[in-house]
Amino acid sequence: MAPELVAGQQVSIARLHGRACWYCGTVTTKMKPAGTVTLAGTTQEWPVVSCGCSPIPGQRQEEAR
């Protein structure tokens, strides 16, 4: 499966390692898996997390059920 996000800029190591929200950078709340990301020019996929500040792909459909 292809990564859901591609990061073209420098990324904080905390976000890349799933220690901080991918979208806003917070570290003070419970996180949920938000998919995977690759850095531009690489093929390494990294699992990332979200605090809920931005919709996670597929999350709205799951919550509506």
PDB file of C-alpha atoms in Angstrom:
ATOM      1  CA  MET A   1       0.000   0.000   0.000  1.00  0.00           C
ATOM      2  CA  ALA A   2       1.302   3.485  -0.851  1.00  0.00           C
ATOM      3  CA  PRO A   3       2.004   6.002   1.892  1.00  0.00           C
ATOM      4  CA  GLU A   4      -0.846   8.408   2.575  1.00  0.00           C
ATOM      5  CA  LEU A   5       1.383  11.480   3.024  1.00  0.00           C
ATOM      6  CA  VAL A   6       4.642  12.696   1.504  1.00  0.00           C
ATOM      7  CA  ALA A   7       6.663  15.268   3.422  1.00  0.00           C
ATOM      8  CA  GLY A   8       8.598  17.622   1.186  1.00  0.00           C
ATOM      9  CA  GLN A   9      10.088  19.804   3.929  1.00  0.00           C
ATOM     10  CA  GLN A  10      12.172  19.192   7.014  1.00  0.00           C
ATOM     11  CA  VAL A  11      10.181  17.255   9.604  1.00  0.00           C
ATOM     12  CA  SER A  12      10.654  17.126  13.364  1.00  0.00           C
ATOM     13  CA  ILE A  13      11.996  13.794  14.538  1.00  0.00           C
ATOM     14  CA  ALA A  14       9.210  13.620  17.165  1.00  0.00           C
ATOM     15  CA  ARG A  15       6.541  13.762  14.446  1.00  0.00           C
ATOM     16  CA  LEU A  16       8.371  11.286  12.245  1.00  0.00           C
ATOM     17  CA  HIS A  17       8.683   8.779  15.093  1.00  0.00           C
ATOM     18  CA  GLY A  18       5.051   9.073  16.210  1.00  0.00           C
ATOM     19  CA  ARG A  19       5.807  10.924  19.460  1.00  0.00           C
ATOM     20  CA  ALA A  20       3.983  14.122  18.396  1.00  0.00           C
ATOM     21  CA  CYS A  21       0.887  14.899  16.333  1.00  0.00           C
ATOM     22  CA  TRP A  22       1.806  14.925  12.645  1.00  0.00           C
ATOM     23  CA  TYR A  23      -0.445  17.924  11.967  1.00  0.00           C
ATOM     24  CA  CYS A  24       0.083  20.299  14.923  1.00  0.00           C
ATOM     25  CA  GLY A  25       3.044  18.875  16.866  1.00  0.00           C
ATOM     26  CA  THR A  26       1.349  18.533  20.254  1.00  0.00           C
ATOM     27  CA  VAL A  27       2.667  15.889  22.609  1.00  0.00           C
ATOM     28  CA  THR A  28       0.286  16.422  25.549  1.00  0.00           C
ATOM     29  CA  THR A  29      -2.748  14.399  24.502  1.00  0.00           C
ATOM     30  CA  LYS A  30      -3.680  10.866  23.496  1.00  0.00           C
ATOM     31  CA  MET A  31      -2.700  10.050  19.920  1.00  0.00           C
ATOM     32  CA  LYS A  32      -4.330   7.866  17.284  1.00  0.00           C
ATOM     33  CA  PRO A  33      -2.654   6.297  14.246  1.00  0.00           C
ATOM     34  CA  ALA A  34      -2.889   8.678  11.278  1.00  0.00           C
ATOM     35  CA  GLY A  35      -1.378   6.585   8.496  1.00  0.00           C
ATOM     36  CA  THR A  36       2.080   6.599   7.029  1.00  0.00           C
ATOM     37  CA  VAL A  37       4.403   9.203   5.566  1.00  0.00           C
ATOM     38  CA  THR A  38       7.508   9.163   3.416  1.00  0.00           C
ATOM     39  CA  LEU A  39      10.095  11.873   3.077  1.00  0.00           C
ATOM     40  CA  ALA A  40      10.432  13.295  -0.436  1.00  0.00           C
ATOM     41  CA  GLY A  41      13.044  11.371  -2.387  1.00  0.00           C
ATOM     42  CA  THR A  42      12.930   8.262  -0.161  1.00  0.00           C
ATOM     43  CA  THR A  43      10.904   5.069   0.032  1.00  0.00           C
ATOM     44  CA  GLN A  44      11.040   4.552   3.826  1.00  0.00           C
ATOM     45  CA  GLU A  45       7.525   4.632   5.303  1.00  0.00           C
ATOM     46  CA  TRP A  46       6.990   6.006   8.818  1.00  0.00           C
ATOM     47  CA  PRO A  47       3.802   5.467  10.862  1.00  0.00           C
ATOM     48  CA  VAL A  48       2.498   8.822  12.134  1.00  0.00           C
ATOM     49  CA  VAL A  49      -0.098   9.828  14.750  1.00  0.00           C
ATOM     50  CA  SER A  50      -2.697  12.557  15.238  1.00  0.00           C
ATOM     51  CA  CYS A  51      -4.280  14.163  18.302  1.00  0.00           C
ATOM     52  CA  GLY A  52      -7.517  14.674  16.351  1.00  0.00           C
ATOM     53  CA  CYS A  53      -6.863  18.283  15.305  1.00  0.00           C
ATOM     54  CA  SER A  54      -7.094  17.263  11.641  1.00  0.00           C
ATOM     55  CA  PRO A  55      -9.293  14.539  10.126  1.00  0.00           C
ATOM     56  CA  ILE A  56      -7.531  11.235   9.737  1.00  0.00           C
ATOM     57  CA  PRO A  57      -8.282   9.586   6.369  1.00  0.00           C
ATOM     58  CA  GLY A  58     -11.103   7.074   6.891  1.00  0.00           C
ATOM     59  CA  GLN A  59     -11.801   8.152  10.484  1.00  0.00           C
ATOM     60  CA  ARG A  60     -15.115   9.895   9.788  1.00  0.00           C
ATOM     61  CA  GLN A  61     -16.589   6.810   8.147  1.00  0.00           C
ATOM     62  CA  GLU A  62     -15.507   4.576  11.033  1.00  0.00           C
ATOM     63  CA  GLU A  63     -16.956   6.911  13.691  1.00  0.00           C
ATOM     64  CA  ALA A  64     -20.290   7.251  11.856  1.00  0.00           C
ATOM     65  CA  ARG A  65     -20.945   3.496  12.046  1.00  0.00           C
TER      66      ARG A  65
END
